Every structure is written in structure tokens, then in C-alpha cells.
PDB file of C-alpha atoms in Angstrom:
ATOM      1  CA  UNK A 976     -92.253  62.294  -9.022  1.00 96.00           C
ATOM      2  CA  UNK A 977     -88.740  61.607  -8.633  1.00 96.00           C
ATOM      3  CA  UNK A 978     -87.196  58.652  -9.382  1.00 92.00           C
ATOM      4  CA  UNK A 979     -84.349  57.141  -7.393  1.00 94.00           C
ATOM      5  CA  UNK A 980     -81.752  54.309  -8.264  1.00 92.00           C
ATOM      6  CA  UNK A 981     -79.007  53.292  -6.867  1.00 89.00           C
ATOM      7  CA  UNK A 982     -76.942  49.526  -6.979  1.00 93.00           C
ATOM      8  CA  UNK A 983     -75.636  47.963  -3.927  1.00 93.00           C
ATOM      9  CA  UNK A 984     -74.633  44.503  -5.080  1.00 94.00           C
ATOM     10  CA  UNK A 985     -71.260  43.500  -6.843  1.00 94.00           C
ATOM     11  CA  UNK A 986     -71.463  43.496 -10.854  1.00 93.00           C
ATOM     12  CA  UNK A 987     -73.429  45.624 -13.668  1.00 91.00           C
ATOM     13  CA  UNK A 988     -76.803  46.671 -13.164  1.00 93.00           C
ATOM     14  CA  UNK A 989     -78.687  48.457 -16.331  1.00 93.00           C
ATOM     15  CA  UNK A 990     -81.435  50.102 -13.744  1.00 91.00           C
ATOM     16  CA  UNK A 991     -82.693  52.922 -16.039  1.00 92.00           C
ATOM     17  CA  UNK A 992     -83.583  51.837 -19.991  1.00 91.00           C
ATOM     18  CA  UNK A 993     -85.515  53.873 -21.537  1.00 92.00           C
ATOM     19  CA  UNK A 994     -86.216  53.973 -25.372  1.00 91.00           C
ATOM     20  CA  UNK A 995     -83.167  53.994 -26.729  1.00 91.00           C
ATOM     21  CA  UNK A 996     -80.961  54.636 -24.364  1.00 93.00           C
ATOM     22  CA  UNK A 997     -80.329  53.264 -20.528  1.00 93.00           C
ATOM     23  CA  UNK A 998     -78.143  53.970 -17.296  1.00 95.00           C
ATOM     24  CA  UNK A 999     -76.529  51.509 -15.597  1.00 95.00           C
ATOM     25  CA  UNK A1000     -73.768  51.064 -12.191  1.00 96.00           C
ATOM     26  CA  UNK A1001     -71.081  49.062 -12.400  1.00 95.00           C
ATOM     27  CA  UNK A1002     -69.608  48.118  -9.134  1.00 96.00           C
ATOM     28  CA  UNK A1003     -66.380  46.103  -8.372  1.00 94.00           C
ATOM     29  CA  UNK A1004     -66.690  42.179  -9.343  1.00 89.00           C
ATOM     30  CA  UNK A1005     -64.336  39.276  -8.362  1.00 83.00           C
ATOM     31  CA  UNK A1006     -62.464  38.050 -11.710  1.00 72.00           C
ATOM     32  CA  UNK A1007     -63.088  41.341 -13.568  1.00 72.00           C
ATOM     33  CA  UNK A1008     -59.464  42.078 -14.148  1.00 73.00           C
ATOM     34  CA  UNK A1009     -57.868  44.110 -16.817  1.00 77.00           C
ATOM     35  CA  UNK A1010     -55.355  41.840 -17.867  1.00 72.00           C
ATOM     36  CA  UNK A1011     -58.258  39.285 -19.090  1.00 83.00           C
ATOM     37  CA  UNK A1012     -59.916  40.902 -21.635  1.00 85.00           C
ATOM     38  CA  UNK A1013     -61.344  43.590 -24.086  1.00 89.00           C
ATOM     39  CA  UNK A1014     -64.660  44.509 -25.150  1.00 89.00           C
ATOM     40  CA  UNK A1015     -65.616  46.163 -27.907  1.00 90.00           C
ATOM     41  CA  UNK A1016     -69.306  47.531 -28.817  1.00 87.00           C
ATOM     42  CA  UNK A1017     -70.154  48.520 -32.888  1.00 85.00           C
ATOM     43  CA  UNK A1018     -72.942  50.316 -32.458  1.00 83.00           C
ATOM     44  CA  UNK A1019     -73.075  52.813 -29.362  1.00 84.00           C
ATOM     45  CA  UNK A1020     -70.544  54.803 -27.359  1.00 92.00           C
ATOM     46  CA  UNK A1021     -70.213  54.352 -23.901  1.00 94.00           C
ATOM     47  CA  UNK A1022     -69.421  56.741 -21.489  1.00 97.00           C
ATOM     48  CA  UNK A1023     -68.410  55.957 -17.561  1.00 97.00           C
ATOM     49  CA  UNK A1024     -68.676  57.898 -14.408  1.00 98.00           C
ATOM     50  CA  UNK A1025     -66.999  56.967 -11.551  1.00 98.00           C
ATOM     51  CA  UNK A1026     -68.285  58.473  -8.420  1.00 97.00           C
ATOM     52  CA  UNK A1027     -66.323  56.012  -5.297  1.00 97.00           C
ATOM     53  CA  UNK A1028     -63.255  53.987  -5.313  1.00 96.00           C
ATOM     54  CA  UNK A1029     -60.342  53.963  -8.047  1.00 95.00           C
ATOM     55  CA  UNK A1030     -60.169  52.615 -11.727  1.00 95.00           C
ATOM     56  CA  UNK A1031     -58.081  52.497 -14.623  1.00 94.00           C
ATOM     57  CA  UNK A1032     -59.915  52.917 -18.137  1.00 95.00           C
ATOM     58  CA  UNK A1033     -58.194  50.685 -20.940  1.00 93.00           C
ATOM     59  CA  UNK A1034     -58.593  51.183 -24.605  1.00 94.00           C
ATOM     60  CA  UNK A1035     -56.838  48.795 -26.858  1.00 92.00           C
ATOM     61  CA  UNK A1036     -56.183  49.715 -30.512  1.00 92.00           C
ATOM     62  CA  UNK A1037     -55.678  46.354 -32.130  1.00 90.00           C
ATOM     63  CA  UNK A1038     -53.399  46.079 -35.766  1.00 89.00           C
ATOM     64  CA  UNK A1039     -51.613  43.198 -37.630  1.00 89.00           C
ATOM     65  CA  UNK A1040     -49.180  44.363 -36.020  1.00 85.00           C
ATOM     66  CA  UNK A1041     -50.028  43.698 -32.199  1.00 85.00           C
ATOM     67  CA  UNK A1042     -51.866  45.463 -30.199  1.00 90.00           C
ATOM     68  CA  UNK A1043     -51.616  48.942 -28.124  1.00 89.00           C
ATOM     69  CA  UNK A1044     -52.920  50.320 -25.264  1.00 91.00           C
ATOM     70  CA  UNK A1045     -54.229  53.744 -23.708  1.00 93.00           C
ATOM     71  CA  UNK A1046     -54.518  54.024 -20.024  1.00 92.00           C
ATOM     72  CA  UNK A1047     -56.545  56.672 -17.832  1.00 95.00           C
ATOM     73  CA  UNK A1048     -56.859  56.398 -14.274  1.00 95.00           C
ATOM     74  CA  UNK A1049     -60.741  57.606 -13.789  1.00 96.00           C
ATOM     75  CA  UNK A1050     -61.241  60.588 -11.520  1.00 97.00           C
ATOM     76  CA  UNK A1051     -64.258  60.954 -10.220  1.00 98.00           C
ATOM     77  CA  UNK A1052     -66.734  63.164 -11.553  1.00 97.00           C
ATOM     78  CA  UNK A1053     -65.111  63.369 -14.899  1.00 98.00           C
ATOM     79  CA  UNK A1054     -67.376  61.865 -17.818  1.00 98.00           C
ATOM     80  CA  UNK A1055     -65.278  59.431 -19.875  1.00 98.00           C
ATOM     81  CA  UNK A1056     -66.161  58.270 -23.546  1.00 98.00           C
ATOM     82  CA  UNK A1057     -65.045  54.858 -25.676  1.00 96.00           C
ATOM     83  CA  UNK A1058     -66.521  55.917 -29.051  1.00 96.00           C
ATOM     84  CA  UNK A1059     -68.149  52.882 -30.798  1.00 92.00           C
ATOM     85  CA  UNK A1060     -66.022  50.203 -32.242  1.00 93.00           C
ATOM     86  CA  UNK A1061     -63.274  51.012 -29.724  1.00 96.00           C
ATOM     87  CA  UNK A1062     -61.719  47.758 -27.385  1.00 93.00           C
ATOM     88  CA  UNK A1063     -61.825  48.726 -23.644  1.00 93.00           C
ATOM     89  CA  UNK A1064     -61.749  47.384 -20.162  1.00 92.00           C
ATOM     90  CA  UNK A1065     -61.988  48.367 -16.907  1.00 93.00           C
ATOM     91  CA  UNK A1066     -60.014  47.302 -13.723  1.00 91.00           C
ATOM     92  CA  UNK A1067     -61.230  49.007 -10.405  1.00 93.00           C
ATOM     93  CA  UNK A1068     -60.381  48.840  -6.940  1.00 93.00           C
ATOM     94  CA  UNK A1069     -62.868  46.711  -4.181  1.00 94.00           C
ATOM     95  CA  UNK A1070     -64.823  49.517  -3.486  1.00 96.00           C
ATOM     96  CA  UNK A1071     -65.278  51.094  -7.237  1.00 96.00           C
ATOM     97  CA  UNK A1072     -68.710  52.078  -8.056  1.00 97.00           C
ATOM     98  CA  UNK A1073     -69.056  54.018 -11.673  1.00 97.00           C
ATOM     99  CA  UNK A1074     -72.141  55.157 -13.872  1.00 97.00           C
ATOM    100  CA  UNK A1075     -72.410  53.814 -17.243  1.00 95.00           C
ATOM    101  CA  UNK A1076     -74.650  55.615 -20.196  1.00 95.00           C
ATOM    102  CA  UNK A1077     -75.333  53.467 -23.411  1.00 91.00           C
ATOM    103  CA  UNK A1078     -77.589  52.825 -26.022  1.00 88.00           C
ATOM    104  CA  UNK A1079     -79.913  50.255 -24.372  1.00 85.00           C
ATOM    105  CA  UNK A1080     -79.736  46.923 -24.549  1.00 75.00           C
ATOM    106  CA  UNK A1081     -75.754  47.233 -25.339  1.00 74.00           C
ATOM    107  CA  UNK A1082     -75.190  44.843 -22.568  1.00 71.00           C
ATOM    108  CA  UNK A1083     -77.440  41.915 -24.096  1.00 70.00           C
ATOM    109  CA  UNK A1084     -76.666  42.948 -27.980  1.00 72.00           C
ATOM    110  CA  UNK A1085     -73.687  44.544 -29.071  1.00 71.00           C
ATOM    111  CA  UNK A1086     -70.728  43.116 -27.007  1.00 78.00           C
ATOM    112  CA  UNK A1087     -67.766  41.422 -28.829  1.00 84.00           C
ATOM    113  CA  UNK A1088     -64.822  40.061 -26.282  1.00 84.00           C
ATOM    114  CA  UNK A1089     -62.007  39.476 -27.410  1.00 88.00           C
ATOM    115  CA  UNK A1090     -59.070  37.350 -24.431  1.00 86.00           C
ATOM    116  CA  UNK A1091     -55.401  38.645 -24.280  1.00 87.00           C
ATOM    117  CA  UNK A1092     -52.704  36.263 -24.865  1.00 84.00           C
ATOM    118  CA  UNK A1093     -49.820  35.916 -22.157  1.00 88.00           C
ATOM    119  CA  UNK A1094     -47.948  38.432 -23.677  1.00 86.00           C
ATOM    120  CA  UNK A1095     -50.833  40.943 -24.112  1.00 86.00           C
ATOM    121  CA  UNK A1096     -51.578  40.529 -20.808  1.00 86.00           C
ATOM    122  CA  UNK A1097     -48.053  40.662 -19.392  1.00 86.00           C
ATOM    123  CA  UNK A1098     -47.502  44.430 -22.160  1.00 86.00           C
ATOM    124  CA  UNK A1099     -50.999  45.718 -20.153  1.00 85.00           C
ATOM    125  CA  UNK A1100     -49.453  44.658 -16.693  1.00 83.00           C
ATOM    126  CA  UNK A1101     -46.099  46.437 -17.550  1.00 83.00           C
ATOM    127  CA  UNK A1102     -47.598  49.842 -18.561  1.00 79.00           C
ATOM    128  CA  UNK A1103     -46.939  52.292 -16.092  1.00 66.00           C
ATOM    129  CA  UNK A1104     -50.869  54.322 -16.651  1.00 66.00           C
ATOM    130  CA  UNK A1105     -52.487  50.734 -16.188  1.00 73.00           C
ATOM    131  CA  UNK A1106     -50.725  50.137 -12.627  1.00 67.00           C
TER     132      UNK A1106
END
């Protein structure tokens, strides 16, 4: 009767979709830096877990003017939330392992990236939060 899940290998792993909404882990992956990227989803928030290792959250707020960023370092056990429509990355430590509840099918459907320029990535690496 009950169900159990659990993701051993590097990368994201939706394991639990049901109608209209799934659960997936996220574990550490080679290349997935935060000075590389944002994502940004229109539809659904997203809210992240982490339950081993370290992270940073990053949400980027992006104007004519540049762009900004916020910086949270995850503590585990806390429930974090990017609101739809809101840029964000994640960079975590080798052995970071986080839960991640979304609107399923996020992963395959709703994903915009957007790259950083040198100096966007260089203003991200110089924040004192995103260390």
C-alpha cells in the first residue's frame, strides 16, 4: 500500500506524476552551475526541498535595465517557492539531493532558458549570498 521512491543517480528524476501535478529529485550534476544559466517556467510554481548536501537558490529579476539577483542558501527541510514566470537556478554541492513539486510535465513543457553573458555571470559570481 505504500509507495516508495527514492533517486540514486546524478540529474532530475520526475518519479511521481500524477494528474496534474508530479514529484521529482534533483541530485547534483556535472556542468549544472549557477553562473550558466536561468530558467524560467510560465505556467506552474515550483517549490524545492533539499534534504542532503548544500545549495544556493537563484532568482533573477530581468529589466532593460540589466538584470538582478536574489540568493538563498537552501536549508534543509525548509520548503522553497519560485512563483511562475520567475528566472531561477540552482547550484549545489557534490552530494546535494533536493525534492522538487511541479505541475507535471513542467520539465518536458514549460521551460524557457535563458544563458548569462560574461558579465552576468561574473555580477552572480561576485554576490556574496551566491558564494
Amino acid at each position: 500500500m505504500i509507495e516508495r521512491y527514492y533517486h540514486e543517480a546524478e540529474g532530475y528524476n520526475p518519479f511521481l506524476i500524477r494528474e496534474g501535478w508530479q514529484v521529482a529529485q534533483l541530485n547534483y550534476l556535472p556542468g549544472h552551475g549557477l553562473d550558466d544559466n536561468v530558467e524560467v517556467h510560465r505556467q506552474p510554481d515550483e517549490a524545492f526541498i533539499l534534504f542532503a548536501g548544500t545549495a544556493v537558490l537563484v532568482a533573477a529579476e530581468i529589466g532593460d535595465e540589466g538584470i538582478s539577483f536574489e540568493c538563498v542558501r537552501m536549508t534543509p527541510g525548509v520548503t522553497y517557492n519560485i512563483p511562475a514566470g520567475v528566472w531561477h537556478n540552482i547550484g549545489m554541492s557534490r552530494d546535494a539531493r533536493m525534492i522538487i513539486v511541479e505541475r507535471d510535465g513542467t520539465h518536458l513543457h514549460d521551460g524557457l532558458h535563458r544563458p548569462f553573458s560574461d558579465a552576468e555571470a561574473e555580477q552572480l559570481r561576485a554576490a556574496d549570498a551566491c558564494r
